[in-house]
Tab-separated table of C-alpha atoms in Angstrom:
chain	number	residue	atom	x	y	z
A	1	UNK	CA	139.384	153.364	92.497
A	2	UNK	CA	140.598	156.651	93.512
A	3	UNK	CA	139.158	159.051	96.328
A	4	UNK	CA	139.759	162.512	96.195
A	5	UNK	CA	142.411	163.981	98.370
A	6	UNK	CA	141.507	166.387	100.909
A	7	UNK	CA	144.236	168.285	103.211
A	8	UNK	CA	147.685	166.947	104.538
A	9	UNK	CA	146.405	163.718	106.631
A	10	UNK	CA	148.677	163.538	109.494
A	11	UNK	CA	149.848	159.824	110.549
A	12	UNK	CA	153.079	158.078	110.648
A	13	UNK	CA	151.161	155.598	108.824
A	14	UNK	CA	149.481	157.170	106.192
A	15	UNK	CA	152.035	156.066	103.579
A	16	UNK	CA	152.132	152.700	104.442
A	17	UNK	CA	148.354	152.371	104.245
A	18	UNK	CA	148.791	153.813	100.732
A	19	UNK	CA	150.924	151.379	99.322
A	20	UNK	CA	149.343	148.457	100.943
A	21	UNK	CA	146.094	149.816	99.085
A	22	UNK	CA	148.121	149.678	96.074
A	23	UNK	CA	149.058	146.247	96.615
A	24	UNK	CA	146.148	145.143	97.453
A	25	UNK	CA	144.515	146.445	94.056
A	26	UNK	CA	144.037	144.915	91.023
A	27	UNK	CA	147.538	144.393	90.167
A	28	UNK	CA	149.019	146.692	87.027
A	29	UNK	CA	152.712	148.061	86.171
A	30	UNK	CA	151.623	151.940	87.482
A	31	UNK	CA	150.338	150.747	90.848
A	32	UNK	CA	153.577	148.489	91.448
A	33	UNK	CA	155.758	151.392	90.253
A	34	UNK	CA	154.158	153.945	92.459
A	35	UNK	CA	154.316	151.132	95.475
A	36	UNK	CA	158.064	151.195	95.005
A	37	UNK	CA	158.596	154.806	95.077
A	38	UNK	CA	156.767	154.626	98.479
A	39	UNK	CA	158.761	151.838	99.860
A	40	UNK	CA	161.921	153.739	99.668
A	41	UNK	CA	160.638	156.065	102.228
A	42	UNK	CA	159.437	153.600	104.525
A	43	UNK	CA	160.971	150.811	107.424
A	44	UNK	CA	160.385	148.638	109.816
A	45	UNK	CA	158.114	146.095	109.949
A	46	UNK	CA	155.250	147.919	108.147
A	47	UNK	CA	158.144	147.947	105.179
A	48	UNK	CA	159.284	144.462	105.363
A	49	UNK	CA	155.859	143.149	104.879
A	50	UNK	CA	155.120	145.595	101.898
A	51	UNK	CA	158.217	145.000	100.260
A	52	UNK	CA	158.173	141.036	100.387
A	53	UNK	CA	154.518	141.172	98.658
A	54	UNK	CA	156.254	143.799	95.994
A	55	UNK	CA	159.110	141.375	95.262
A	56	UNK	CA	156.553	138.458	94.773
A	57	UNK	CA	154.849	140.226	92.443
A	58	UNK	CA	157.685	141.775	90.055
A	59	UNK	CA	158.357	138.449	89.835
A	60	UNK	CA	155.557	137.471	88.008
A	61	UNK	CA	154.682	138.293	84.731
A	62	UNK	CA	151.398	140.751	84.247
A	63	UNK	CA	149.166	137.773	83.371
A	64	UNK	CA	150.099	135.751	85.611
A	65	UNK	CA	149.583	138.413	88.348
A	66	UNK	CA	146.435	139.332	87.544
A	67	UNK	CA	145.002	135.578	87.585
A	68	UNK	CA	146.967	135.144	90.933
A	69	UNK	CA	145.001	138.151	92.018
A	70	UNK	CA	141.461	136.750	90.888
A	71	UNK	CA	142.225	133.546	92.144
A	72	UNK	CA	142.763	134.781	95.576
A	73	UNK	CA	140.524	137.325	96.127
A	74	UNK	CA	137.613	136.851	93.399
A	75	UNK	CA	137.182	133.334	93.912
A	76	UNK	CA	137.506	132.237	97.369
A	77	UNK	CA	135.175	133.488	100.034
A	78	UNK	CA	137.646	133.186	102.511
A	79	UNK	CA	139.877	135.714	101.239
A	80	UNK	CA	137.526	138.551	100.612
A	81	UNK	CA	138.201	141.871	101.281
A	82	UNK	CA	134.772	143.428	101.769
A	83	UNK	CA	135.173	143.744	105.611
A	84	UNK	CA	131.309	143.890	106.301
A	85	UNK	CA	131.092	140.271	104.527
A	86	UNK	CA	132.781	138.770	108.004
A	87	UNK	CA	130.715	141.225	110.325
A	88	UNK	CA	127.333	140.754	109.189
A	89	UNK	CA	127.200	138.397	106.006
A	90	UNK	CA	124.193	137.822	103.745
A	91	UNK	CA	122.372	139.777	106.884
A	92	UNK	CA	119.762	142.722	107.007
A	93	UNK	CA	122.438	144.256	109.061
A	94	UNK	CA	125.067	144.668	106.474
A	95	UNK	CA	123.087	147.347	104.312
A	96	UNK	CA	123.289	149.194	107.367
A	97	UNK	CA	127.571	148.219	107.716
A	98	UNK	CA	127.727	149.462	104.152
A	99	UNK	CA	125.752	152.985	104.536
A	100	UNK	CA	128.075	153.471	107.729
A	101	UNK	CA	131.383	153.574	105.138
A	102	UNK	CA	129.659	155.223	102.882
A	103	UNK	CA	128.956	157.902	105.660
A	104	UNK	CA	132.178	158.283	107.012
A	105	UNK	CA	133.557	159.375	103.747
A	106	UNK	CA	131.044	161.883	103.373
A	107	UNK	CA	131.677	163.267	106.273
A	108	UNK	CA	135.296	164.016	105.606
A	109	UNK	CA	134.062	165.571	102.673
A	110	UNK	CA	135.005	163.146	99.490
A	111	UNK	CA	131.864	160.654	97.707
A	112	UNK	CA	132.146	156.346	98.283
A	113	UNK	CA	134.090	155.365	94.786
A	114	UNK	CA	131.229	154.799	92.307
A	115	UNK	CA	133.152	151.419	90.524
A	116	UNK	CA	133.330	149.890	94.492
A	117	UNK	CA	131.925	149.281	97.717
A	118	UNK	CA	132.704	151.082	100.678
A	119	UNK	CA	134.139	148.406	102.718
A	120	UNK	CA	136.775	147.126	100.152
A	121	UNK	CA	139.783	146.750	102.244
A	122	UNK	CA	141.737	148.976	99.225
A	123	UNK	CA	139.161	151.612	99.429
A	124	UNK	CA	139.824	152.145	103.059
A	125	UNK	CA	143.160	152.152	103.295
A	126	UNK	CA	143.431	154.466	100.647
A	127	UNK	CA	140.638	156.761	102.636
A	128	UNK	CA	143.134	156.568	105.964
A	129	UNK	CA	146.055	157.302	103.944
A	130	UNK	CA	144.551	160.019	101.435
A	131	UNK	CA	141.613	161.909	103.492
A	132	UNK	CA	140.936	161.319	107.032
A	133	UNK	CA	143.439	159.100	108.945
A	134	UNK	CA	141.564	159.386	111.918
A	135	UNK	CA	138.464	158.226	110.453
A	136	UNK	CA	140.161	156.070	108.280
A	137	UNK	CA	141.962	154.643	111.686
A	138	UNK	CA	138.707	153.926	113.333
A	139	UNK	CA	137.466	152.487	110.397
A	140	UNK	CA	140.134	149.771	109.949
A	141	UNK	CA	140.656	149.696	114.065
A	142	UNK	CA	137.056	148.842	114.347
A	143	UNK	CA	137.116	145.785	111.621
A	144	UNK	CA	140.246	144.344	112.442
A	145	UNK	CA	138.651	141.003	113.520
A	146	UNK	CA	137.751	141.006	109.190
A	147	UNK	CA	141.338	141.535	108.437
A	148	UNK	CA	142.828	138.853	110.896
A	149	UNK	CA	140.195	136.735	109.238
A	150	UNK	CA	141.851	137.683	106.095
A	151	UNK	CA	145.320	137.427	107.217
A	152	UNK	CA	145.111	134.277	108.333
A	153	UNK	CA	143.454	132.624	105.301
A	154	UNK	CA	146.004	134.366	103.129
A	155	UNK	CA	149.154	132.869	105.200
A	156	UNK	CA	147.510	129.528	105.039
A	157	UNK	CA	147.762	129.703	101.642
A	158	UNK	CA	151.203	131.348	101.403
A	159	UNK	CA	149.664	134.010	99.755
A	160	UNK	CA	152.203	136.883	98.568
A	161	UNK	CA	149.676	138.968	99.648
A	162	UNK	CA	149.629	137.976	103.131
A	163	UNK	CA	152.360	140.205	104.263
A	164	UNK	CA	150.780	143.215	103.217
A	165	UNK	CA	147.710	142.660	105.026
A	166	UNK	CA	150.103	141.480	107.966
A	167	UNK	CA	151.478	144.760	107.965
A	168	UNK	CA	148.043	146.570	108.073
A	169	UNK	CA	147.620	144.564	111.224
A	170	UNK	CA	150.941	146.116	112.583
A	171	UNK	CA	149.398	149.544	112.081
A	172	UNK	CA	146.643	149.147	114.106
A	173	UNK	CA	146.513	148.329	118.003
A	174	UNK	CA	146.928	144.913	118.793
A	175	UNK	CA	143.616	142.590	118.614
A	176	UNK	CA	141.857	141.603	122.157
A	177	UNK	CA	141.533	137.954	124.086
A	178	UNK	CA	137.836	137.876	122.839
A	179	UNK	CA	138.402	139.276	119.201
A	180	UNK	CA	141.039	136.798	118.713
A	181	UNK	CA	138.286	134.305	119.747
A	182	UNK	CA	135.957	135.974	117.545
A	183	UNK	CA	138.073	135.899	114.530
A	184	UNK	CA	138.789	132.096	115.343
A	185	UNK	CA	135.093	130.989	115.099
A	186	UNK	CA	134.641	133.613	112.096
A	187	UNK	CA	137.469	131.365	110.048
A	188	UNK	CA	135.620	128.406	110.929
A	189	UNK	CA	132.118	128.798	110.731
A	190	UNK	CA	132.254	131.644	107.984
A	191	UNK	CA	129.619	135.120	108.641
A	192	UNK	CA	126.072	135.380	109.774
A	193	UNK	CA	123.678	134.552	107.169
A	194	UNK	CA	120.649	135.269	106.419
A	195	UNK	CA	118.522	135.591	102.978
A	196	UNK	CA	117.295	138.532	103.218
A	197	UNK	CA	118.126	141.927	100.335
A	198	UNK	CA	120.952	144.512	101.078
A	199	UNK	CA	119.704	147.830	99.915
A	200	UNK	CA	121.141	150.375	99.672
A	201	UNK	CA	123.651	147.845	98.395
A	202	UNK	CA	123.374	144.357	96.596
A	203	UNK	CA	126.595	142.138	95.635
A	204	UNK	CA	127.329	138.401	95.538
A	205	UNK	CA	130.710	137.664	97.321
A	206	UNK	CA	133.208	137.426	95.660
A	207	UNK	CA	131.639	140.573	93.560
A	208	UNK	CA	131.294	140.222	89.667
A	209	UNK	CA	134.281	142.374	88.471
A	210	UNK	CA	133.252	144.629	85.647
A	211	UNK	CA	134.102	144.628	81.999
A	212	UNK	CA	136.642	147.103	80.695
């Protein structure tokens, strides 16, 4: 999952946003190597968060990092990362959620990653930090009810990864009154549903990752 780089994007947080995307990716050695190199060159809160989920995870040994990393995010519905899954669910509507990712990195110029969808929490981060932070800014601004959602089923858990996502949050301006609502009755009633098809995209939630 790489996008291709286009121009100097120009946000304080644009390297933070990278190495959460890092983090948040299938875990291997490269990814947590190059997610060190960034944290030297960040602070704050945004680098306390990153830095705790790095420490949890040189801790563990590749195996047993990449299991953690299925079991959290492959396997529990809860902790997804496909932000249109919490906005529109198994809906008509979330074809439509989809295309709209999928157009916004056209528009800065680069293709959607061909191995992932559009809304994969990694995938835009990586488009803010890489591309088009402004898009990339409205993108995550306008889903952060998804990545509460997330953030709060991850902390329940004591999820490593929870920080990271925690400091994502910190990035972005603070959630309202009524999204904090919303996000409430999202974590307890789970997304709109409806059985209905998905063109121009089709999944099951968590997705089937592919063979390599």
């Amino acid at each position: 999952m790489r996008l291709v780089r286009r121009g100097r994007p120009a946000t304080d947080h644009r390297l933070g946003w990278q190495c959460a995307s890092l983090l948040l990716s299938y875990p291997d050695a490269d990814s947590l190597r190059m997610a060190d190199e960034m944290l030297v060159h960040l602070d704050g809160p945004v680098a306390e968060g990153l830095s705790a989920t790095a420490a949890a995870l040189r801790e563990l040994d590749p195996m047993r990092a990449a299991q953690l990393y299925v079991d959290t995010f492959d396997l529990k519905r809860r902790c997804t990362m496909y932000l249109t899954y919490w906005t529109d669910g198994d809906t008509r509507n979330r074809g439509n959620a989809l295309l709209a990712f999928a157009q916004a990195y056209r528009a800065a110029g680069v293709e959607p990653p061909a191995r992932e969808l559009p809304d994969h929490l990694p995938v835009v981060l990586e488009f803010a930090a890489t591309v088009d932070p402004d898009g990339g800014r409205r993108l995550l601004t306008g889903h952060r009810v998804p990545i509460e959602v997330l953030h709060r089923a991850l902390a329940e858990t004591a999820s490593p990864y929870a920080s990271t996502v925690a400091a994502v949050l910190s990035t972005l301006p603070p959630v309202t009154d009524a999204e904090r609502q919303r996000a409430q009755r999202l974590a307890t009633a789970g997304p709109p549903a409806e059985a209905v098809g998905l063109e121009p995209f089709t999944l099951t939630v968590p997705p089937r990752r592919e063979e390599t």
